[in-house]
PDB file of C-alpha atoms in Angstrom:
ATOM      1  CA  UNK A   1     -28.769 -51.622  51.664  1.00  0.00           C
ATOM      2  CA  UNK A   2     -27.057 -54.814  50.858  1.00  0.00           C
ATOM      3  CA  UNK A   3     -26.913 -53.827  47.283  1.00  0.00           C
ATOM      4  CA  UNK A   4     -25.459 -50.616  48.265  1.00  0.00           C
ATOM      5  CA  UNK A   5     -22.723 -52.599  50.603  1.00  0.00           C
ATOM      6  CA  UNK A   6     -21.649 -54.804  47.517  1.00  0.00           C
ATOM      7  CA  UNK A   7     -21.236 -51.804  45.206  1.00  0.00           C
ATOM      8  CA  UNK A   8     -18.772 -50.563  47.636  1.00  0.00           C
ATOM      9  CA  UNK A   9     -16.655 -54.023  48.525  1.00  0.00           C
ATOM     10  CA  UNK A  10     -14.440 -54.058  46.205  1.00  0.00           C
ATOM     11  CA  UNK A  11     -12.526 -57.649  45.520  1.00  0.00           C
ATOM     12  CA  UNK A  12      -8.877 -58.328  45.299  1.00  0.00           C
ATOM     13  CA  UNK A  13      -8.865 -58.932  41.279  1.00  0.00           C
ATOM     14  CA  UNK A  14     -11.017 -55.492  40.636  1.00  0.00           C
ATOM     15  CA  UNK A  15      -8.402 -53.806  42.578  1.00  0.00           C
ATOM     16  CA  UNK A  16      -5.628 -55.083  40.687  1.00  0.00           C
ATOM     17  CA  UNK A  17      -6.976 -54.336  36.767  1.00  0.00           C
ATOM     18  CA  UNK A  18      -6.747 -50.107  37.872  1.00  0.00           C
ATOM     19  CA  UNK A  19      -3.507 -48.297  36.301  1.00  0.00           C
ATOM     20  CA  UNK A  20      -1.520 -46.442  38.434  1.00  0.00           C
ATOM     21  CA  UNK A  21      -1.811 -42.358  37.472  1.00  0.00           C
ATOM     22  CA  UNK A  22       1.545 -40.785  36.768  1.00  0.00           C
ATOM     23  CA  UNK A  23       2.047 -37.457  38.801  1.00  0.00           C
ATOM     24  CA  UNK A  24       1.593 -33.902  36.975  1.00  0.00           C
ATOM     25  CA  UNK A  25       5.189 -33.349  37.502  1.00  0.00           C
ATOM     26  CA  UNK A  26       6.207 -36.494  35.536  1.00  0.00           C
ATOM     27  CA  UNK A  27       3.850 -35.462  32.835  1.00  0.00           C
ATOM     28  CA  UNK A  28       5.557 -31.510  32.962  1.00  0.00           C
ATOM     29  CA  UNK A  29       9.067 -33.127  32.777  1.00  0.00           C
ATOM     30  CA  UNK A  30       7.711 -35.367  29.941  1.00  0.00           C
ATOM     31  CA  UNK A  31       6.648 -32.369  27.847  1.00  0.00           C
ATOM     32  CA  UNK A  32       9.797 -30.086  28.813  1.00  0.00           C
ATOM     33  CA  UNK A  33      11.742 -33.010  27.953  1.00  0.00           C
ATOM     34  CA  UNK A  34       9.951 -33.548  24.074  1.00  0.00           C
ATOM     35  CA  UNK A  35      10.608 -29.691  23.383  1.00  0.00           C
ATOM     36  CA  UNK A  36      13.758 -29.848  24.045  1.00  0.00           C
ATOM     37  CA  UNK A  37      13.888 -32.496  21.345  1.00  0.00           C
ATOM     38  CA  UNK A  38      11.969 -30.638  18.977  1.00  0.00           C
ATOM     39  CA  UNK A  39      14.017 -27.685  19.585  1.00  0.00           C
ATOM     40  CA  UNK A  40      17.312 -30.526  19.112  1.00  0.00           C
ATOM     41  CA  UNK A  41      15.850 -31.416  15.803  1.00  0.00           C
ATOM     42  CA  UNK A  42      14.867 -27.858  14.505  1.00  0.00           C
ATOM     43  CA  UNK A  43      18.483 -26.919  15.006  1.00  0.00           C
ATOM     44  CA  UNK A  44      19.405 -29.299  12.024  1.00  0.00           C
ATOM     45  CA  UNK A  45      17.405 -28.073   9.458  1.00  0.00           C
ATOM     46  CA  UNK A  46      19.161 -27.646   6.186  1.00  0.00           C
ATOM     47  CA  UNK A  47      20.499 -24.494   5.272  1.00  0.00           C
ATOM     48  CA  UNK A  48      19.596 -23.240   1.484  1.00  0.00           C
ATOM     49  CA  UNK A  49      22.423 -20.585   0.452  1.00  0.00           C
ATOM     50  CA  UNK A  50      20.376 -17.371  -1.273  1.00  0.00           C
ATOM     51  CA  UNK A  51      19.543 -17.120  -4.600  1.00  0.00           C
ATOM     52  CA  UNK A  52      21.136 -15.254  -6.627  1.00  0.00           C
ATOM     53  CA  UNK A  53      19.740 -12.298  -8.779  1.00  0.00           C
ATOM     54  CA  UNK A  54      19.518 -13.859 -11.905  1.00  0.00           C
ATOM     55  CA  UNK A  55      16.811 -16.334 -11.047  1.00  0.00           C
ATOM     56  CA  UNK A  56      14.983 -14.339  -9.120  1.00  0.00           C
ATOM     57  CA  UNK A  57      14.187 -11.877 -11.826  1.00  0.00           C
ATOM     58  CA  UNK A  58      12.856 -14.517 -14.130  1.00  0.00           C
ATOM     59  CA  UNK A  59      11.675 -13.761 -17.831  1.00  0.00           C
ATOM     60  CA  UNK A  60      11.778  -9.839 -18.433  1.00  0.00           C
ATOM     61  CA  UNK A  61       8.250  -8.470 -17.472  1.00  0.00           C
ATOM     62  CA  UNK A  62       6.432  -5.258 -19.326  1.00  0.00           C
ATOM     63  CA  UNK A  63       4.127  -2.634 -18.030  1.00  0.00           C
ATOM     64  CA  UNK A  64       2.102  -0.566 -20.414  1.00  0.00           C
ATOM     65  CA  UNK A  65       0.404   2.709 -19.312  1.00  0.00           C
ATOM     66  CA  UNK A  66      -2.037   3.998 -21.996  1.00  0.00           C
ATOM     67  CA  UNK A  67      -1.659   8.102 -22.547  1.00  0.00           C
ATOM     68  CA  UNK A  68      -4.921   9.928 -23.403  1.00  0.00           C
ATOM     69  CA  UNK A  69      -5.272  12.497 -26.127  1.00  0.00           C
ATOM     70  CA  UNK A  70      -4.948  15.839 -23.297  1.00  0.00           C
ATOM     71  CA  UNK A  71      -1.747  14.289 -21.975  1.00  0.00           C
ATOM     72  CA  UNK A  72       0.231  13.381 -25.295  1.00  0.00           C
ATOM     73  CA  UNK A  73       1.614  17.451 -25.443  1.00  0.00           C
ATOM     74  CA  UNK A  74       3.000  17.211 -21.693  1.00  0.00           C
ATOM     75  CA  UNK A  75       4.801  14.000 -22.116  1.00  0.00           C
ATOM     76  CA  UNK A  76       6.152  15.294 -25.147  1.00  0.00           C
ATOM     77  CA  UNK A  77       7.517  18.446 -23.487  1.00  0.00           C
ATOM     78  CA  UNK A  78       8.797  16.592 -20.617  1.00  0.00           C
ATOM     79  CA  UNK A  79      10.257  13.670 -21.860  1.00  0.00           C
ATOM     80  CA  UNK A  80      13.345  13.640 -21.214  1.00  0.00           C
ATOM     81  CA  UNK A  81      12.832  14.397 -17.310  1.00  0.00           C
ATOM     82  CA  UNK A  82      10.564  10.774 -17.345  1.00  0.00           C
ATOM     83  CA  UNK A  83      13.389   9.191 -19.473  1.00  0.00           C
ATOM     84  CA  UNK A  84      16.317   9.890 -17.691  1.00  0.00           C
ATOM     85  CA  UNK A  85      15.526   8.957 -13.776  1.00  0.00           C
ATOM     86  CA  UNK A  86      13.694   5.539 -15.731  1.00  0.00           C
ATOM     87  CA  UNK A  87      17.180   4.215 -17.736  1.00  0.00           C
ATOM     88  CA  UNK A  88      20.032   5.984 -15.525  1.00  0.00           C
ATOM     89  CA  UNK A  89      18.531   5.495 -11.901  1.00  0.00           C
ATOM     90  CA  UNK A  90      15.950   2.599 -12.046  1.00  0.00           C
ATOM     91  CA  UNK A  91      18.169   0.864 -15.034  1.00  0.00           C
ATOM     92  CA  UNK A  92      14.621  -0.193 -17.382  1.00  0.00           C
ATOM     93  CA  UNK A  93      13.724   0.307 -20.674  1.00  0.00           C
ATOM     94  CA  UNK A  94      10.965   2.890 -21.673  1.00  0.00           C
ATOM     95  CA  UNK A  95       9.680   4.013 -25.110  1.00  0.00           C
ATOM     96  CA  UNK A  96       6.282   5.322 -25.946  1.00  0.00           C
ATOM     97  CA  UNK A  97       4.775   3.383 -28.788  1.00  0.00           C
ATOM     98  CA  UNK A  98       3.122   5.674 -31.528  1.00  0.00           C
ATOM     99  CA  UNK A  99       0.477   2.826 -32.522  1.00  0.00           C
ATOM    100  CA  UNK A 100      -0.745   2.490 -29.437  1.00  0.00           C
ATOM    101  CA  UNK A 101      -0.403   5.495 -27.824  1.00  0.00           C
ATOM    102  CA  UNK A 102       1.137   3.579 -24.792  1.00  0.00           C
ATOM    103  CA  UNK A 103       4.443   4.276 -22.879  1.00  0.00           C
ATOM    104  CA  UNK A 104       6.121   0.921 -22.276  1.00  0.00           C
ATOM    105  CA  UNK A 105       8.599  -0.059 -19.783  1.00  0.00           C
ATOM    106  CA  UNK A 106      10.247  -3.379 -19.681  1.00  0.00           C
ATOM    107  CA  UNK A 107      12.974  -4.495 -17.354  1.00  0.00           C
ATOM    108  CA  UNK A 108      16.286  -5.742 -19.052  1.00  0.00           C
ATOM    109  CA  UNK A 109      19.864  -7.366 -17.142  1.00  0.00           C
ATOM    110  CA  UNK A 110      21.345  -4.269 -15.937  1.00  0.00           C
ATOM    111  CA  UNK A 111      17.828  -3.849 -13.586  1.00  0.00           C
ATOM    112  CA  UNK A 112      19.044  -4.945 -10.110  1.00  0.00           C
ATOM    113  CA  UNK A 113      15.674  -4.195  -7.944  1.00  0.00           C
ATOM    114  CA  UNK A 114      12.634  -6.244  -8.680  1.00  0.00           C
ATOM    115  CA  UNK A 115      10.243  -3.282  -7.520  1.00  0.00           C
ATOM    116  CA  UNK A 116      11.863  -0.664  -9.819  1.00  0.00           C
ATOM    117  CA  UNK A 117       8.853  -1.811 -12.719  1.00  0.00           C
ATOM    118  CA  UNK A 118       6.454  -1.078 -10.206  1.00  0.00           C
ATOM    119  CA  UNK A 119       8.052   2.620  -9.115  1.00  0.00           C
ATOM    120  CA  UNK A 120       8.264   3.353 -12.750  1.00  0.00           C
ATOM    121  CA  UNK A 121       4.723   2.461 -13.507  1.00  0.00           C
ATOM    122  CA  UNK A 122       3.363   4.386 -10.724  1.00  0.00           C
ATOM    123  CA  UNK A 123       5.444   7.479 -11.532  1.00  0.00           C
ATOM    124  CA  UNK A 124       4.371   7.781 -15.420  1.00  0.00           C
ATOM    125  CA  UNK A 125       1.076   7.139 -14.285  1.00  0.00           C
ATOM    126  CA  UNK A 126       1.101  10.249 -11.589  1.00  0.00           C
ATOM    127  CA  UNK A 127       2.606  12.270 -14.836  1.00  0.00           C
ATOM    128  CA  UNK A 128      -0.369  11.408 -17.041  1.00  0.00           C
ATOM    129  CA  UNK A 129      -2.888  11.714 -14.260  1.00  0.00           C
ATOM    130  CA  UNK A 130      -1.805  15.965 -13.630  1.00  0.00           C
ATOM    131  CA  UNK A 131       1.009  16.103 -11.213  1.00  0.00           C
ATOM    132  CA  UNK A 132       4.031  17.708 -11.911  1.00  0.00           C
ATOM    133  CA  UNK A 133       7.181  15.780 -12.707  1.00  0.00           C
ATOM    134  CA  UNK A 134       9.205  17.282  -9.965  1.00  0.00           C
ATOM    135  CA  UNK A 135       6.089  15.725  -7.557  1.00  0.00           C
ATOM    136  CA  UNK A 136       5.889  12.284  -9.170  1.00  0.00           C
ATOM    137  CA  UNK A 137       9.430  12.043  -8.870  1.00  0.00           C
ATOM    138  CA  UNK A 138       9.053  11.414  -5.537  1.00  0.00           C
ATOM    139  CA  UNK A 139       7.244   7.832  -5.827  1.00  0.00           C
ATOM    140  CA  UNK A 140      10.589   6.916  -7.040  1.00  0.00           C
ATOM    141  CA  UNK A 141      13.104   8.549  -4.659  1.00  0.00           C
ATOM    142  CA  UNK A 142      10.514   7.405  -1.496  1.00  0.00           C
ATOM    143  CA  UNK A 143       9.254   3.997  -0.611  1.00  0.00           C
ATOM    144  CA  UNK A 144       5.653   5.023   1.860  1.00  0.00           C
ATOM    145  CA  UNK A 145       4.464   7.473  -1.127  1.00  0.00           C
ATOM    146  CA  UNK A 146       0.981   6.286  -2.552  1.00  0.00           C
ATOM    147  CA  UNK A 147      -1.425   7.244  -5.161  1.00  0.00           C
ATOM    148  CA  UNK A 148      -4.818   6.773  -4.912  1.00  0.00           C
ATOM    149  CA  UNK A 149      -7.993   8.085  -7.093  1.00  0.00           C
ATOM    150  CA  UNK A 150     -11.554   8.656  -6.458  1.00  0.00           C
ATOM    151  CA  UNK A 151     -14.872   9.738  -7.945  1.00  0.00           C
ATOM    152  CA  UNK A 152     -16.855  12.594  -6.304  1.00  0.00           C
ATOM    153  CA  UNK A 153     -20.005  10.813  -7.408  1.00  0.00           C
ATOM    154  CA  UNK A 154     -18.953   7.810  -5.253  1.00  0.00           C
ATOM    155  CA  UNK A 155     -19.031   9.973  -1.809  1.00  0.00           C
ATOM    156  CA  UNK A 156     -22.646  11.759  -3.029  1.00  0.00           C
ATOM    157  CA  UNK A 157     -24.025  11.121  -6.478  1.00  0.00           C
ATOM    158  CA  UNK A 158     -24.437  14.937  -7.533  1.00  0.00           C
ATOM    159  CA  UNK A 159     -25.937  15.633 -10.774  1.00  0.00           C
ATOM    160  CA  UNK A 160     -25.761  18.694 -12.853  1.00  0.00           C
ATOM    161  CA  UNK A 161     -24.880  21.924 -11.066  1.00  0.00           C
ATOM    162  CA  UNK A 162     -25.015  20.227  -7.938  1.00  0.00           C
ATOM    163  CA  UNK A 163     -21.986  18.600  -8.923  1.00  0.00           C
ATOM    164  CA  UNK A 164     -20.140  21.433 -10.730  1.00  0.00           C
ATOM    165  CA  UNK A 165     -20.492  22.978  -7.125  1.00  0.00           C
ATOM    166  CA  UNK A 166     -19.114  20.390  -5.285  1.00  0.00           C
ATOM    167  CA  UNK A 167     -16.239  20.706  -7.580  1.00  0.00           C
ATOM    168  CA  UNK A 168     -15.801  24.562  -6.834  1.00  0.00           C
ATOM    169  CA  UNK A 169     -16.086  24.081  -3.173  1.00  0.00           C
ATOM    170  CA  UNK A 170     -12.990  21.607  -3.494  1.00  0.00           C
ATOM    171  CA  UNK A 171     -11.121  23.585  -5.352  1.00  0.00           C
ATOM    172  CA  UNK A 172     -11.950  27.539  -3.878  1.00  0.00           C
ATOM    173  CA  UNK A 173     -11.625  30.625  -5.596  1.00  0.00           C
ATOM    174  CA  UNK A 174      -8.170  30.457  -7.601  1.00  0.00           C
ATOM    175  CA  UNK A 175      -7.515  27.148  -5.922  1.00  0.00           C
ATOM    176  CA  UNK A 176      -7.079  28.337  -2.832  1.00  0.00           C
ATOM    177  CA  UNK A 177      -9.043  25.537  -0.892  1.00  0.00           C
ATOM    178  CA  UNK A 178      -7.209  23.026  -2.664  1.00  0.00           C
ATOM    179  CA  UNK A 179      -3.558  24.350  -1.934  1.00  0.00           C
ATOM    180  CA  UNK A 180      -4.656  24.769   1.596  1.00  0.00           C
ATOM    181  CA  UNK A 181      -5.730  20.948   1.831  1.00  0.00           C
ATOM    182  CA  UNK A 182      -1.879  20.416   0.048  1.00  0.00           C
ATOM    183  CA  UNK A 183      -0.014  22.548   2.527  1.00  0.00           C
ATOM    184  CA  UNK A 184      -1.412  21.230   5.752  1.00  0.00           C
ATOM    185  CA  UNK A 185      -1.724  17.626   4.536  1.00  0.00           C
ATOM    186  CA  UNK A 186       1.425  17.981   3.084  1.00  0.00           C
ATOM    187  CA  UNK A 187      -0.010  16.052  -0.276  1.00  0.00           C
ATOM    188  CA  UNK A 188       0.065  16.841  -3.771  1.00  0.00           C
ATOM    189  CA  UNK A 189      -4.010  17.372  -5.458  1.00  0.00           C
ATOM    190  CA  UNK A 190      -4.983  16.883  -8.996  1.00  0.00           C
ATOM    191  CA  UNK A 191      -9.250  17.582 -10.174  1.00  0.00           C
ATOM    192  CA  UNK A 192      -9.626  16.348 -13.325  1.00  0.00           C
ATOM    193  CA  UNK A 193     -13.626  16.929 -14.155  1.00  0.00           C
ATOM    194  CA  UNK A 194     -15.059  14.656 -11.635  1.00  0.00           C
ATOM    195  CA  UNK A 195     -11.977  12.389 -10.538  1.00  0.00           C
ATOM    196  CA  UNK A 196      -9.916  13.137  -7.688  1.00  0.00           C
ATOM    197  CA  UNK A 197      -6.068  12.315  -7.647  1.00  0.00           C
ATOM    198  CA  UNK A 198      -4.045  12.397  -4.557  1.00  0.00           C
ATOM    199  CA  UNK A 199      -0.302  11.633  -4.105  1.00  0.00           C
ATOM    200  CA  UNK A 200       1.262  11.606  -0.060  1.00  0.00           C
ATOM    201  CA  UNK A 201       1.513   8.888   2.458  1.00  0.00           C
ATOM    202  CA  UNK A 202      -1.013   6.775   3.570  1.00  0.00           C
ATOM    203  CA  UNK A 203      -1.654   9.221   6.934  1.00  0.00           C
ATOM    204  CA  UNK A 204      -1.743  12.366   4.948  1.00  0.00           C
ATOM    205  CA  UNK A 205      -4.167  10.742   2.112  1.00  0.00           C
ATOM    206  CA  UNK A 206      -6.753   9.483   4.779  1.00  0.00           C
ATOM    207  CA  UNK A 207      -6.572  13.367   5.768  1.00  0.00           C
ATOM    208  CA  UNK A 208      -6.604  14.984   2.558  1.00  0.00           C
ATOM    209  CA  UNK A 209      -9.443  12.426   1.751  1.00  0.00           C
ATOM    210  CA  UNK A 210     -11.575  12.826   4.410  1.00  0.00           C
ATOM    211  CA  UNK A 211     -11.215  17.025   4.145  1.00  0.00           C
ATOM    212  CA  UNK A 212     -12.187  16.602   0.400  1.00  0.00           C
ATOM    213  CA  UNK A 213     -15.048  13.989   1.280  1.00  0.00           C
ATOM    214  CA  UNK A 214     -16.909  16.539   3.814  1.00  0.00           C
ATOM    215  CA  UNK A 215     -16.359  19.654   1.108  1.00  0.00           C
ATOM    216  CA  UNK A 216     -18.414  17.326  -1.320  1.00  0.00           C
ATOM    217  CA  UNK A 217     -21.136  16.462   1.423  1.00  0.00           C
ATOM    218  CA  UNK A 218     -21.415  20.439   1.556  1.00  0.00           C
ATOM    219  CA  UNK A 219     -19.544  21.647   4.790  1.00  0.00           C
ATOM    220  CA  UNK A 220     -18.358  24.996   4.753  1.00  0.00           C
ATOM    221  CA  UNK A 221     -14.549  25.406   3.574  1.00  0.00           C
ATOM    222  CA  UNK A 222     -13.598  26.961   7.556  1.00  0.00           C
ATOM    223  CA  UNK A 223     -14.797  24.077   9.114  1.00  0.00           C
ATOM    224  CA  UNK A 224     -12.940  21.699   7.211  1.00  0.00           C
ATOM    225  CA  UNK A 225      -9.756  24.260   7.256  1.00  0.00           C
ATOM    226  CA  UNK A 226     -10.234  23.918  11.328  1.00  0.00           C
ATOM    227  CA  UNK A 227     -10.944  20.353  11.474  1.00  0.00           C
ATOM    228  CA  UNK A 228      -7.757  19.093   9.445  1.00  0.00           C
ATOM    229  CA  UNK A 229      -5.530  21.727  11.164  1.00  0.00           C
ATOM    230  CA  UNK A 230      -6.430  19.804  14.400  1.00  0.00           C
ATOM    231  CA  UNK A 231      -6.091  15.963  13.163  1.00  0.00           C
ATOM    232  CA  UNK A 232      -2.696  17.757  11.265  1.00  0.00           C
ATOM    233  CA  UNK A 233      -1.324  18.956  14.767  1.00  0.00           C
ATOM    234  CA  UNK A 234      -2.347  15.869  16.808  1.00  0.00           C
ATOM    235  CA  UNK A 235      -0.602  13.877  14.031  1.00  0.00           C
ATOM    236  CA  UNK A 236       2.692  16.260  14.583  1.00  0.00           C
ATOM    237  CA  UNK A 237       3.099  15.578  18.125  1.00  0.00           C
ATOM    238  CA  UNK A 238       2.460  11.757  17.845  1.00  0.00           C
ATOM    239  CA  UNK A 239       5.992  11.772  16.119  1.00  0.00           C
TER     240      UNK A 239
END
C-alpha cells in the first residue's frame, strides 16, 4: 500500500518537467494556416511560354509498312486515292519503294500534327489488310476509329476441317453472317484465311468480337444474330 501511495504523490519538481499540450484547435489553425502558405507559394511558380512547333516535331520520323505479294495489284489500282488524302490533307511524304516492297511515309516541314504519321500508318495498313479505301479513309477523317486483328486459332485451336468450318460459320452463305455482324455493329470485317480484321470503335469491336468469338466456339448463327441485336439496342439507348 505504501508503495502504491508513493507512486501516486507526485513532487513539486516532477510536476514541473511535463509540457503543456496545445489544444486541437491551435493545431487546426496551425495546419489551415501552412496551406495557405503552400497555396501562397504555388501561386509563384514560373510560367514557361509554349513551345513552338518546330521543336516539338524533332528530327523527321519514317514509318514503313511492308506490302505482300496479293496486295501489290490493289495498291497499284488505287494509288492515287492513298496518295492524295496522305500529301494534300495530312501534309507527309509517301512513296512505295520497289526494292523493298514497302510503302514509306516520312513527315517533312509543311506536317503541322504530330499524330498525322500515326493516322497514315494505320490507314495504309487497313488498305493492305482488305478493307476498302473509302472504309480506311475513315481512320483518318475520325479520331475513336481502331483496328485490331485476331487469329481464330487463338479463341479454339481448330485443325483441318474443323477450322475451315469455323471460317464458314463466320462468314455465312454469300457472306451474309458477316455483313449482318457489319450492319448491326456498325464495323467494317475482313477474313483473310485464318486472321480476322476488324475496323469500328472500341464499343462496336468488343461486339463484333465477341459475336465472331461465339460463331468460332460453334453457336448457331440466330443466336448470335439475337444476342448482338440486344447488347446493339441496350448500347443505343445508353446514348
Amino acid at each position: 500500500m505504501d508503495t502504491d501511495k508513493n507512486a501516486t504523490t507526485e513532487s513539486p519538481e516532477d510536476s514541473g518537467s511535463f509540457t503543456t499540450v496545445k489544444s486541437k484547435k491551435t493545431q487546426k489553425r496551425k495546419r489551415e494556416h501552412d496551406m495557405d502558405t503552400v497555396e501562397h507559394v504555388a501561386s509563384k511558380r514560373p510560367q514557361f511560354p509554349p513551345i513552338s512547333s518546330d521543336k516539338l516535331k524533332g528530327p523527321d520520323e519514317m514509318r514503313k509498312i511492308s506490302v505482300p505479294a496479293h496486295r501489290y495489284t490493289p495498291l497499284k489500282d488505287n494509288w492515287l486515292k492513298i496518295f492524295t488524302p496522305i500529301v494534300e490533307h495530312l501534309q507527309l511524304q509517301v512513296r512505295f519503294n520497289l526494292k523493298t516492297r514497302n510503302v514509306e511515309i516520312k513527315t517533312c516541314k509543311e506536317t503541322q500534327d504530330i499524330g498525322s504519321l500515326t493516322k497514315a500508318s494505320d490507314f495504309v495498313k487497313a488498305f493492305v489488310l482488305g478493307f476498302q479505301v473509302e472504309d480506311a479513309l475513315a481512320l483518318i477523317r475520325l479520331d475513336e476509329l481502331f483496328l485490331e486483328s485476331f487469329d481464330i486459332t487463338d479463341v479454339k485451336p481448330l485443325k483441318g476441317d474443323h477450322l475451315s468450318r469455323a471460317i464458314g460459320r463466320i462468314a455465312g452463305k454469300g457472306g451474309k453472317t458477316k455483313f449482318t455482324i457489319e450492319n448491326v455493329t456498325k464495323t467494317r470485317i475482313v477474313l483473310a484465311e485464318t486472321k480476322v480484321h476488324i475496323l469500328g470503335s472500341f464499343q462496336n469491336i468488343k461486339m463484333a468480337r465477341t459475336a465472331i468469338c461465339n460463331l468460332i466456339l460453334g453457336s448457331p448463327p440466330s443466336k448470335v444474330y439475337g444476342n448482338i441485336r440486344v447488347v446493339a439496342s441496350r448500347s443505343a439507348e445508353r446514348f
